[in-house]
Amino acid sequence: MEALSIFTSILYLGLIISQVNADPVEDKQALLDFVNGFRHSRSLNWNESSPVCNQWTGVKCSQDGSRIVALRLPGVGFTGQIPPNTISRLSALKILSLRSNVITGYFPSDFFNLKSLSFLYLQFNNFSGPLPDFSVWKNLTIVNLSNNWFNGTIPRSLSNLTQLQALNLSNNSLSGEIPDLTLPSLQQLNLSNNHLSGSIPKSLVRFPSSVFAGNNISSGEILAPRVSPDLPPGESNVRPKSSGRRIGETALLGIIIAACVLGVAAFAFLIIACCVRNKKEDGFEGTLQKREMSPEKLVSRNQDASNRLFFFEGCSYAFDLEDLLRASAEVLGKGTFGMAYKAVLEDATTVVVKRLKDVSAGKRDFEQQMEIVGSIKHENVVELKAYYYSKDEKLMVYDYYSQGSVSSMLHGKRGEGRIPLDWDTRMRIAIGTARGIARIHAENSGKLVHGNIKSSNIFLNTRQYGCVSDLGLTTITSPLAPVIARAAGYRAPEVTDTRKATQSSDVYSFGVVLLELLTAKSPIHTTGGDELVHLVRWVHSVVREEWTAEVFDIELLRYPNIEEEMVELLQIAMSCVVRMPDQRPKMLDVIKMIENVRRVEPENHPSSENKSESSTPTPPPPVAE
Ligand SMILES: *[C@@H]1O[C@H](CO)[C@@H](O)[C@H](O)[C@H]1NC(C)=O
Ligand SMILES: *[C@@H]1O[C@H](CO)[C@@H](O)[C@H](O)[C@H]1NC(C)=O
Ligand SMILES: *[C@@H]1O[C@H](CO)[C@@H](O)[C@H](O)[C@H]1NC(C)=O
Ligand SMILES: *[C@@H]1O[C@H](CO)[C@@H](O)[C@H](O)[C@H]1NC(C)=O
Ligand SMILES: *[C@@H]1O[C@H](CO)[C@@H](O)[C@H](O)[C@H]1NC(C)=O
Ligand SMILES: *[C@@H]1O[C@H](CO)[C@@H](O)[C@H](O)[C@H]1NC(C)=O
Ligand SMILES: *[C@@H]1O[C@H](CO)[C@@H](O)[C@H](O)[C@H]1NC(C)=O
Ligand SMILES: *[C@@H]1O[C@H](CO)[C@@H](O)[C@H](O)[C@H]1NC(C)=O
Ligand SMILES: *[C@@H]1O[C@H](CO)[C@@H](O)[C@H](O)[C@H]1NC(C)=O
Ligand SMILES: *[C@@H]1O[C@H](CO)[C@@H](O)[C@H](O)[C@H]1NC(C)=O
């Protein structure tokens, strides 16, 4: 998988060019010493000759690029003991995450040098031995050491960590009594599944007993005053009424968000780890950029306010450009207007990101066109969720359709194990796509042109009807270079340059899609003898010689009593691909014709289907994966 490393690094190049590019040489060397001395099963893209700040997986520098402040390497497969005097040289480090590796040995004693450490995530490793003296890290805020083999007692040095908001020591082998810890900022605690004994100290009775579960702790009479009467028990640990100091609202909010995000990130990480387990381990780092996100805010780089993702109203997504850049991604394909990627965000949201190339429109024209495209809410049009415009980078964000495009359904995986695309589905693709295009043609006072209709831009919506994507880009991109092989077979004869696409050339392209559905042949394909065949010409020649039955996809021949419908649809397709643009039907006529092929069709539909067909904006029916 040539996953996202390309995506991220290219984007980073494009977007961060304004950042100072000084490489922290000593910190870099420390990292190299660390990674070279430490066995790991997944390769990292830590190339000595590339800048550490912008390109190395899991590394984040201070704003001026002089020091490394965050290191996140979860699930890289580190095995053994952390080589001494490596990470500890990153003395400006604030965030360290090495969770979910197989690190053994004692807590590294040289971590005492990391005086600025605020967030420490070492959970799910195989650390053992005693816990360290915590008093050296005055700024510690979140500590997760759960799911290791730490033993010995809970150190008193935790007291006095005035910043500590969350402490997770669960699922270790800690023993002895819990010391009376004064931790004024502590919001979250988990000491469960250890071998602790004795009773709950006064300072910690505000936490619910579940955080001490799995120990030998007598709770007895202490339990009673713990729960404040006006709070449901579950909430008593979130905001202790009894605690003298009031926690700032922002801090509280931050913690809540942090808790949510971390949980979700961990979940996403697990899912991804599971999914990818069977794949090749090399080149894996691109998909493994899952990290704790909340501390991110501390060090997030100055983002130009105008360079942000623009979301359309009603969009339920919640992520920003940073998240998108961090997402793992996979190349879906190279389209007429640029590369398309499937990006999986930290909360497991999956979107399609299109990087447009050759955009000739200025910012305002671009935004205007996006507004038009983004305003279309129709169940047969793939919704544009968000876009991004900067000088170097133009992105469009769409929903991801897990079934893939109609092109891949028709042409992919022929042969053994293939599930053929049945006739009913093909009819639904045809009618849905027609309705989507008609809706597009109604936009912008009836002037909007799709401009790039082809089967790889058509997907199945939740009701398994066709749904078109990639519209409205012709006016903002530069005229195409001579021939784009893929789009060529769909292009109407009068169109020599995609900027000249019209609604009637859309009808032509749609006709080609219909032919594709009927024949399962690509619009331009080769026969045995290397000869290029244009689908339209081929169908013409076959039909002229009255071998009509020969044109149809053999996979369709298994369905009984559909011949008549196939012939009717073929005639509609032929009327769409006539040479003269003004002789082609309008899209609304095409819809009527297709609906007539199947008289049962309208009855199958809930009434919303017909309503949403009108060009007036109606509330969008649910569109999703
Ligand atoms: C490191 O980067 C340089 C140029 O940036 C490239 O020539 C070299 O092949 C890369 N090495 C590895 C191991 O990727
Ligand atoms: C701890 O945090 C404060 C405030 O962010 C900062 O001024 C101080 O330098 C930090 N201490 C260390 C040792 O980094
Ligand atoms: C982790 O440590 C425990 C006990 O120290 C040991 O039993 C276990 O095999 C170790 N696991 C790995 C993966 O090293
Ligand atoms: C902690 O575990 C180590 C081995 O990992 C052992 O040598 C040591 O005695 C244990 N300490 C306690 C207090 O149990
Ligand atoms: C906590 O701080 C107080 C004074 O600020 C000090 O006397 C005490 O030794 C500290 N306790 C620990 C465990 O560091
Ligand atoms: C680690 O512990 C912190 C603090 O208790 C908690 O917020 C976080 O959810 C934990 N992370 C995981 C993956 O359990
Ligand atoms: C504490 O951690 C354990 C896992 O070690 C988990 O099952 C439990 O739900 C956690 N409790 C709280 C209150 O977070
Ligand atoms: C606790 O640790 C054990 C062994 O390391 C593991 O099997 C178990 O799933 C962990 N429990 C939780 C709740 O994480
Ligand atoms: C502590 O960590 C465990 C496992 O890492 C997690 O299940 C639990 O939610 C965490 N507890 C808190 C309070 O963050
Ligand atoms: C639990 O603690 C009590 C004293 O607090 C002790 O008498 C008892 O033996 C302990 N039980 C176990 C299983 O350790």
PDB file of C-alpha atoms in Angstrom, residues 307-541:
ATOM      1  CA  ASN A 307      -6.449  28.373   4.883  1.00  0.00           C
ATOM      2  CA  ARG A 308      -9.003  26.195   6.482  1.00  0.00           C
ATOM      3  CA  LEU A 309     -11.377  23.515   5.429  1.00  0.00           C
ATOM      4  CA  PHE A 310     -14.694  24.974   4.511  1.00  0.00           C
ATOM      5  CA  PHE A 311     -17.615  22.778   5.487  1.00  0.00           C
ATOM      6  CA  PHE A 312     -21.026  23.087   3.966  1.00  0.00           C
ATOM      7  CA  GLU A 313     -24.019  23.659   6.133  1.00  0.00           C
ATOM      8  CA  GLY A 314     -25.513  20.576   7.662  1.00  0.00           C
ATOM      9  CA  CYS A 315     -22.314  18.637   7.370  1.00  0.00           C
ATOM     10  CA  SER A 316     -21.955  16.414  10.368  1.00  0.00           C
ATOM     11  CA  TYR A 317     -18.236  15.933  10.101  1.00  0.00           C
ATOM     12  CA  ALA A 318     -15.965  17.346  12.730  1.00  0.00           C
ATOM     13  CA  PHE A 319     -12.371  17.483  11.702  1.00  0.00           C
ATOM     14  CA  ASP A 320      -9.919  20.067  10.590  1.00  0.00           C
ATOM     15  CA  LEU A 321      -7.139  20.219   8.115  1.00  0.00           C
ATOM     16  CA  GLU A 322      -4.682  18.881  10.658  1.00  0.00           C
ATOM     17  CA  ASP A 323      -6.806  15.801  11.153  1.00  0.00           C
ATOM     18  CA  LEU A 324      -7.079  15.334   7.446  1.00  0.00           C
ATOM     19  CA  LEU A 325      -3.341  15.585   7.033  1.00  0.00           C
ATOM     20  CA  ARG A 326      -2.858  13.105   9.788  1.00  0.00           C
ATOM     21  CA  ALA A 327      -5.406  10.674   8.443  1.00  0.00           C
ATOM     22  CA  SER A 328      -4.280   7.471   6.906  1.00  0.00           C
ATOM     23  CA  ALA A 329      -5.041   7.371   3.253  1.00  0.00           C
ATOM     24  CA  GLU A 330      -4.934   5.186   0.278  1.00  0.00           C
ATOM     25  CA  VAL A 331      -4.820   6.155  -3.350  1.00  0.00           C
ATOM     26  CA  LEU A 332      -8.165   5.419  -4.942  1.00  0.00           C
ATOM     27  CA  GLY A 333      -7.250   6.502  -8.397  1.00  0.00           C
ATOM     28  CA  LYS A 334      -6.115   9.153 -10.750  1.00  0.00           C
ATOM     29  CA  GLY A 335      -9.037  11.053 -12.146  1.00  0.00           C
ATOM     30  CA  THR A 336      -9.439  13.630 -14.836  1.00  0.00           C
ATOM     31  CA  PHE A 337      -8.953  16.461 -12.367  1.00  0.00           C
ATOM     32  CA  GLY A 338      -6.463  14.948  -9.983  1.00  0.00           C
ATOM     33  CA  MET A 339      -5.781  12.179  -7.531  1.00  0.00           C
ATOM     34  CA  ALA A 340      -8.476  10.763  -5.289  1.00  0.00           C
ATOM     35  CA  TYR A 341      -7.633   9.359  -1.875  1.00  0.00           C
ATOM     36  CA  LYS A 342      -9.584   7.453   0.670  1.00  0.00           C
ATOM     37  CA  ALA A 343      -8.773   8.982   4.030  1.00  0.00           C
ATOM     38  CA  VAL A 344      -9.594   7.401   7.365  1.00  0.00           C
ATOM     39  CA  LEU A 345      -9.673   9.938  10.138  1.00  0.00           C
ATOM     40  CA  GLU A 346      -8.829   9.328  13.732  1.00  0.00           C
ATOM     41  CA  ASP A 347     -12.463   8.891  14.655  1.00  0.00           C
ATOM     42  CA  ALA A 348     -12.777   6.265  11.928  1.00  0.00           C
ATOM     43  CA  THR A 349     -14.728   8.600   9.667  1.00  0.00           C
ATOM     44  CA  THR A 350     -13.927   7.722   6.105  1.00  0.00           C
ATOM     45  CA  VAL A 351     -13.971  10.339   3.394  1.00  0.00           C
ATOM     46  CA  VAL A 352     -12.769  10.737  -0.140  1.00  0.00           C
ATOM     47  CA  VAL A 353     -10.312  13.546  -0.668  1.00  0.00           C
ATOM     48  CA  LYS A 354      -9.684  14.843  -4.132  1.00  0.00           C
ATOM     49  CA  ARG A 355      -6.574  16.863  -4.826  1.00  0.00           C
ATOM     50  CA  LEU A 356      -7.320  19.003  -7.820  1.00  0.00           C
ATOM     51  CA  LYS A 357      -4.555  19.751 -10.212  1.00  0.00           C
ATOM     52  CA  ASP A 358      -4.438  22.437 -12.858  1.00  0.00           C
ATOM     53  CA  VAL A 359      -6.958  24.684 -11.195  1.00  0.00           C
ATOM     54  CA  SER A 360      -6.990  27.853 -13.224  1.00  0.00           C
ATOM     55  CA  ALA A 361      -9.713  29.668 -11.332  1.00  0.00           C
ATOM     56  CA  GLY A 362      -8.810  32.244  -8.719  1.00  0.00           C
ATOM     57  CA  LYS A 363      -9.928  31.907  -5.154  1.00  0.00           C
ATOM     58  CA  ARG A 364     -13.203  33.730  -5.581  1.00  0.00           C
ATOM     59  CA  ASP A 365     -14.281  31.852  -8.711  1.00  0.00           C
ATOM     60  CA  PHE A 366     -13.284  28.627  -7.099  1.00  0.00           C
ATOM     61  CA  GLU A 367     -15.333  29.365  -4.003  1.00  0.00           C
ATOM     62  CA  GLN A 368     -18.291  30.427  -6.071  1.00  0.00           C
ATOM     63  CA  GLN A 369     -18.247  27.206  -8.019  1.00  0.00           C
ATOM     64  CA  MET A 370     -17.885  25.191  -4.820  1.00  0.00           C
ATOM     65  CA  GLU A 371     -20.898  26.982  -3.388  1.00  0.00           C
ATOM     66  CA  ILE A 372     -22.952  25.976  -6.385  1.00  0.00           C
ATOM     67  CA  VAL A 373     -21.778  22.398  -6.261  1.00  0.00           C
ATOM     68  CA  GLY A 374     -22.062  22.184  -2.472  1.00  0.00           C
ATOM     69  CA  SER A 375     -25.609  23.496  -2.494  1.00  0.00           C
ATOM     70  CA  ILE A 376     -26.861  20.492  -4.404  1.00  0.00           C
ATOM     71  CA  LYS A 377     -28.443  18.092  -1.979  1.00  0.00           C
ATOM     72  CA  HIS A 378     -29.971  15.212  -3.838  1.00  0.00           C
ATOM     73  CA  GLU A 379     -29.883  11.530  -3.194  1.00  0.00           C
ATOM     74  CA  ASN A 380     -28.469  10.868  -6.635  1.00  0.00           C
ATOM     75  CA  VAL A 381     -25.673  13.395  -6.397  1.00  0.00           C
ATOM     76  CA  VAL A 382     -22.648  12.658  -4.233  1.00  0.00           C
ATOM     77  CA  GLU A 383     -22.568  15.457  -1.728  1.00  0.00           C
ATOM     78  CA  LEU A 384     -19.561  17.724  -1.548  1.00  0.00           C
ATOM     79  CA  LYS A 385     -18.893  17.992   2.176  1.00  0.00           C
ATOM     80  CA  ALA A 386     -16.031  20.412   2.323  1.00  0.00           C
ATOM     81  CA  TYR A 387     -13.350  22.052   0.292  1.00  0.00           C
ATOM     82  CA  TYR A 388     -10.025  23.679   0.827  1.00  0.00           C
ATOM     83  CA  TYR A 389      -8.318  26.339  -1.202  1.00  0.00           C
ATOM     84  CA  SER A 390      -4.820  27.665  -0.845  1.00  0.00           C
ATOM     85  CA  LYS A 391      -2.326  28.806  -3.350  1.00  0.00           C
ATOM     86  CA  ASP A 392      -0.690  25.421  -3.630  1.00  0.00           C
ATOM     87  CA  GLU A 393      -3.432  23.069  -2.773  1.00  0.00           C
ATOM     88  CA  LYS A 394      -7.070  22.598  -3.658  1.00  0.00           C
ATOM     89  CA  LEU A 395      -8.964  19.820  -1.995  1.00  0.00           C
ATOM     90  CA  MET A 396     -12.503  18.524  -2.141  1.00  0.00           C
ATOM     91  CA  VAL A 397     -13.970  16.219   0.476  1.00  0.00           C
ATOM     92  CA  TYR A 398     -16.767  13.784  -0.289  1.00  0.00           C
ATOM     93  CA  ASP A 399     -18.468  10.884   1.404  1.00  0.00           C
ATOM     94  CA  TYR A 400     -16.835   7.561   0.842  1.00  0.00           C
ATOM     95  CA  TYR A 401     -18.808   4.825  -0.869  1.00  0.00           C
ATOM     96  CA  SER A 402     -17.537   1.490   0.304  1.00  0.00           C
ATOM     97  CA  GLN A 403     -18.931  -0.495  -2.600  1.00  0.00           C
ATOM     98  CA  GLY A 404     -16.722   1.302  -5.051  1.00  0.00           C
ATOM     99  CA  SER A 405     -17.649   2.854  -8.353  1.00  0.00           C
ATOM    100  CA  VAL A 406     -19.878   1.432 -11.030  1.00  0.00           C
ATOM    101  CA  SER A 407     -16.781   1.116 -13.173  1.00  0.00           C
ATOM    102  CA  SER A 408     -15.145  -1.233 -10.702  1.00  0.00           C
ATOM    103  CA  MET A 409     -18.390  -3.171 -10.321  1.00  0.00           C
ATOM    104  CA  LEU A 410     -18.634  -3.668 -14.053  1.00  0.00           C
ATOM    105  CA  HIS A 411     -15.038  -4.165 -15.022  1.00  0.00           C
ATOM    106  CA  GLY A 412     -13.300  -5.216 -11.834  1.00  0.00           C
ATOM    107  CA  LYS A 413     -12.545  -8.758 -10.827  1.00  0.00           C
ATOM    108  CA  ARG A 414     -13.978 -10.544 -13.809  1.00  0.00           C
ATOM    109  CA  GLY A 415     -13.573 -14.234 -13.553  1.00  0.00           C
ATOM    110  CA  GLU A 416     -13.754 -16.467 -10.552  1.00  0.00           C
ATOM    111  CA  GLY A 417     -15.459 -15.307  -7.388  1.00  0.00           C
ATOM    112  CA  ARG A 418     -17.084 -12.367  -9.078  1.00  0.00           C
ATOM    113  CA  ILE A 419     -20.541 -11.311  -8.053  1.00  0.00           C
ATOM    114  CA  PRO A 420     -22.192 -10.186 -11.258  1.00  0.00           C
ATOM    115  CA  LEU A 421     -24.014  -6.893 -11.298  1.00  0.00           C
ATOM    116  CA  ASP A 422     -27.621  -7.927 -11.763  1.00  0.00           C
ATOM    117  CA  TRP A 423     -30.084  -6.314 -14.105  1.00  0.00           C
ATOM    118  CA  ASP A 424     -32.190  -4.680 -11.410  1.00  0.00           C
ATOM    119  CA  THR A 425     -29.143  -2.976 -10.001  1.00  0.00           C
ATOM    120  CA  ARG A 426     -28.084  -1.798 -13.439  1.00  0.00           C
ATOM    121  CA  MET A 427     -31.534  -0.327 -13.977  1.00  0.00           C
ATOM    122  CA  ARG A 428     -31.326   1.454 -10.634  1.00  0.00           C
ATOM    123  CA  ILE A 429     -27.913   2.780 -11.544  1.00  0.00           C
ATOM    124  CA  ALA A 430     -29.284   4.078 -14.834  1.00  0.00           C
ATOM    125  CA  ILE A 431     -32.323   5.787 -13.380  1.00  0.00           C
ATOM    126  CA  GLY A 432     -30.498   7.175 -10.358  1.00  0.00           C
ATOM    127  CA  THR A 433     -27.698   8.579 -12.433  1.00  0.00           C
ATOM    128  CA  ALA A 434     -30.152  10.149 -14.848  1.00  0.00           C
ATOM    129  CA  ARG A 435     -31.987  11.809 -11.981  1.00  0.00           C
ATOM    130  CA  GLY A 436     -28.772  13.067 -10.482  1.00  0.00           C
ATOM    131  CA  ILE A 437     -27.632  14.585 -13.750  1.00  0.00           C
ATOM    132  CA  ALA A 438     -31.029  16.184 -14.303  1.00  0.00           C
ATOM    133  CA  ARG A 439     -30.784  17.729 -10.858  1.00  0.00           C
ATOM    134  CA  ILE A 440     -27.337  19.108 -11.691  1.00  0.00           C
ATOM    135  CA  HIS A 441     -28.625  20.512 -14.960  1.00  0.00           C
ATOM    136  CA  ALA A 442     -31.326  22.376 -13.067  1.00  0.00           C
ATOM    137  CA  GLU A 443     -28.752  24.172 -10.913  1.00  0.00           C
ATOM    138  CA  ASN A 444     -27.386  27.658 -11.534  1.00  0.00           C
ATOM    139  CA  SER A 445     -30.519  28.733 -13.414  1.00  0.00           C
ATOM    140  CA  GLY A 446     -30.392  25.589 -15.481  1.00  0.00           C
ATOM    141  CA  LYS A 447     -26.852  26.185 -16.688  1.00  0.00           C
ATOM    142  CA  LEU A 448     -24.679  23.886 -14.588  1.00  0.00           C
ATOM    143  CA  VAL A 449     -22.793  21.223 -16.498  1.00  0.00           C
ATOM    144  CA  HIS A 450     -21.415  18.076 -14.966  1.00  0.00           C
ATOM    145  CA  GLY A 451     -18.632  17.777 -17.500  1.00  0.00           C
ATOM    146  CA  ASN A 452     -17.100  14.491 -16.441  1.00  0.00           C
ATOM    147  CA  ILE A 453     -19.694  11.748 -16.469  1.00  0.00           C
ATOM    148  CA  LYS A 454     -18.192   8.302 -16.518  1.00  0.00           C
ATOM    149  CA  SER A 455     -18.777   5.060 -14.700  1.00  0.00           C
ATOM    150  CA  SER A 456     -15.892   5.629 -12.303  1.00  0.00           C
ATOM    151  CA  ASN A 457     -17.711   8.740 -11.083  1.00  0.00           C
ATOM    152  CA  ILE A 458     -20.934   6.883 -10.351  1.00  0.00           C
ATOM    153  CA  PHE A 459     -21.598   5.154  -7.050  1.00  0.00           C
ATOM    154  CA  LEU A 460     -24.483   3.400  -5.353  1.00  0.00           C
ATOM    155  CA  ASN A 461     -26.386   5.281  -2.685  1.00  0.00           C
ATOM    156  CA  THR A 462     -27.947   3.612   0.348  1.00  0.00           C
ATOM    157  CA  ARG A 463     -30.925   2.542  -1.688  1.00  0.00           C
ATOM    158  CA  GLN A 464     -28.622   1.112  -4.328  1.00  0.00           C
ATOM    159  CA  TYR A 465     -29.477   3.717  -6.927  1.00  0.00           C
ATOM    160  CA  GLY A 466     -26.878   5.460  -9.029  1.00  0.00           C
ATOM    161  CA  CYS A 467     -25.351   8.599  -7.590  1.00  0.00           C
ATOM    162  CA  VAL A 468     -23.000  10.916  -9.519  1.00  0.00           C
ATOM    163  CA  SER A 469     -19.847  12.580  -8.321  1.00  0.00           C
ATOM    164  CA  ASP A 470     -17.096  14.906  -9.541  1.00  0.00           C
ATOM    165  CA  LEU A 471     -19.351  17.543 -11.041  1.00  0.00           C
ATOM    166  CA  GLY A 472     -18.818  21.113 -12.009  1.00  0.00           C
ATOM    167  CA  LEU A 473     -15.049  21.085 -12.197  1.00  0.00           C
ATOM    168  CA  THR A 474     -14.597  21.822 -15.863  1.00  0.00           C
ATOM    169  CA  THR A 475     -15.043  25.537 -15.493  1.00  0.00           C
ATOM    170  CA  ILE A 476     -12.388  25.928 -12.851  1.00  0.00           C
ATOM    171  CA  THR A 477      -9.679  23.777 -14.356  1.00  0.00           C
ATOM    172  CA  SER A 478      -7.389  24.489 -17.236  1.00  0.00           C
ATOM    173  CA  PRO A 479      -8.227  23.061 -20.639  1.00  0.00           C
ATOM    174  CA  LEU A 480      -7.064  19.535 -20.837  1.00  0.00           C
ATOM    175  CA  ALA A 481      -3.888  18.475 -22.434  1.00  0.00           C
ATOM    176  CA  PRO A 482      -4.496  16.524 -25.665  1.00  0.00           C
ATOM    177  CA  VAL A 483      -6.095  13.224 -24.750  1.00  0.00           C
ATOM    178  CA  ILE A 484      -6.936  11.871 -21.375  1.00  0.00           C
ATOM    179  CA  ALA A 485      -7.344   8.278 -22.300  1.00  0.00           C
ATOM    180  CA  ARG A 486      -9.932   7.424 -19.710  1.00  0.00           C
ATOM    181  CA  ALA A 487     -12.328  10.243 -20.281  1.00  0.00           C
ATOM    182  CA  ALA A 488     -11.920  10.114 -24.033  1.00  0.00           C
ATOM    183  CA  GLY A 489     -14.440   7.366 -24.641  1.00  0.00           C
ATOM    184  CA  TYR A 490     -17.104   9.383 -22.887  1.00  0.00           C
ATOM    185  CA  ARG A 491     -16.458  12.651 -24.620  1.00  0.00           C
ATOM    186  CA  ALA A 492     -18.984  13.840 -27.169  1.00  0.00           C
ATOM    187  CA  PRO A 493     -17.504  14.304 -30.658  1.00  0.00           C
ATOM    188  CA  GLU A 494     -18.019  18.068 -30.589  1.00  0.00           C
ATOM    189  CA  VAL A 495     -16.080  18.431 -27.352  1.00  0.00           C
ATOM    190  CA  THR A 496     -12.421  18.933 -27.992  1.00  0.00           C
ATOM    191  CA  ASP A 497     -11.618  20.607 -24.737  1.00  0.00           C
ATOM    192  CA  THR A 498     -13.365  19.846 -21.480  1.00  0.00           C
ATOM    193  CA  ARG A 499     -14.108  23.489 -20.858  1.00  0.00           C
ATOM    194  CA  LYS A 500     -16.526  23.310 -23.749  1.00  0.00           C
ATOM    195  CA  ALA A 501     -18.594  20.607 -22.128  1.00  0.00           C
ATOM    196  CA  THR A 502     -22.306  21.309 -22.296  1.00  0.00           C
ATOM    197  CA  GLN A 503     -25.454  19.740 -20.986  1.00  0.00           C
ATOM    198  CA  SER A 504     -25.900  17.906 -24.254  1.00  0.00           C
ATOM    199  CA  SER A 505     -22.367  16.547 -24.059  1.00  0.00           C
ATOM    200  CA  ASP A 506     -23.323  15.318 -20.573  1.00  0.00           C
ATOM    201  CA  VAL A 507     -26.218  13.483 -22.213  1.00  0.00           C
ATOM    202  CA  TYR A 508     -23.748  11.901 -24.618  1.00  0.00           C
ATOM    203  CA  SER A 509     -21.498  10.763 -21.788  1.00  0.00           C
ATOM    204  CA  PHE A 510     -24.498   9.374 -19.951  1.00  0.00           C
ATOM    205  CA  GLY A 511     -25.412   7.436 -23.100  1.00  0.00           C
ATOM    206  CA  VAL A 512     -21.957   5.890 -23.052  1.00  0.00           C
ATOM    207  CA  VAL A 513     -22.488   4.892 -19.415  1.00  0.00           C
ATOM    208  CA  LEU A 514     -25.749   3.192 -20.432  1.00  0.00           C
ATOM    209  CA  LEU A 515     -23.920   1.303 -23.153  1.00  0.00           C
ATOM    210  CA  GLU A 516     -21.344   0.298 -20.589  1.00  0.00           C
ATOM    211  CA  LEU A 517     -24.075  -1.021 -18.285  1.00  0.00           C
ATOM    212  CA  LEU A 518     -25.547  -3.030 -21.153  1.00  0.00           C
ATOM    213  CA  THR A 519     -22.361  -4.403 -22.650  1.00  0.00           C
ATOM    214  CA  ALA A 520     -19.982  -4.381 -19.684  1.00  0.00           C
ATOM    215  CA  LYS A 521     -17.368  -3.158 -22.115  1.00  0.00           C
ATOM    216  CA  SER A 522     -15.181  -0.136 -21.435  1.00  0.00           C
ATOM    217  CA  PRO A 523     -15.847   2.921 -23.588  1.00  0.00           C
ATOM    218  CA  ILE A 524     -12.494   2.404 -25.210  1.00  0.00           C
ATOM    219  CA  HIS A 525     -11.125  -1.068 -25.161  1.00  0.00           C
ATOM    220  CA  THR A 526      -8.873  -3.289 -27.136  1.00  0.00           C
ATOM    221  CA  THR A 527      -9.863  -6.460 -28.821  1.00  0.00           C
ATOM    222  CA  GLY A 528      -7.544  -9.411 -29.155  1.00  0.00           C
ATOM    223  CA  GLY A 529      -5.503  -7.763 -31.877  1.00  0.00           C
ATOM    224  CA  ASP A 530      -4.438  -4.581 -30.096  1.00  0.00           C
ATOM    225  CA  GLU A 531      -7.057  -2.671 -31.961  1.00  0.00           C
ATOM    226  CA  LEU A 532      -8.663   0.246 -30.145  1.00  0.00           C
ATOM    227  CA  VAL A 533     -12.420  -0.020 -30.132  1.00  0.00           C
ATOM    228  CA  HIS A 534     -14.758   2.843 -29.386  1.00  0.00           C
ATOM    229  CA  LEU A 535     -17.760   1.427 -27.628  1.00  0.00           C
ATOM    230  CA  VAL A 536     -20.165   3.756 -29.388  1.00  0.00           C
ATOM    231  CA  ARG A 537     -18.871   2.879 -32.846  1.00  0.00           C
ATOM    232  CA  TRP A 538     -18.795  -0.767 -32.015  1.00  0.00           C
ATOM    233  CA  VAL A 539     -22.390  -0.812 -30.786  1.00  0.00           C
ATOM    234  CA  HIS A 540     -23.408   1.116 -33.893  1.00  0.00           C
ATOM    235  CA  SER A 541     -21.794  -1.412 -36.166  1.00  0.00           C
TER     236      SER A 541
END
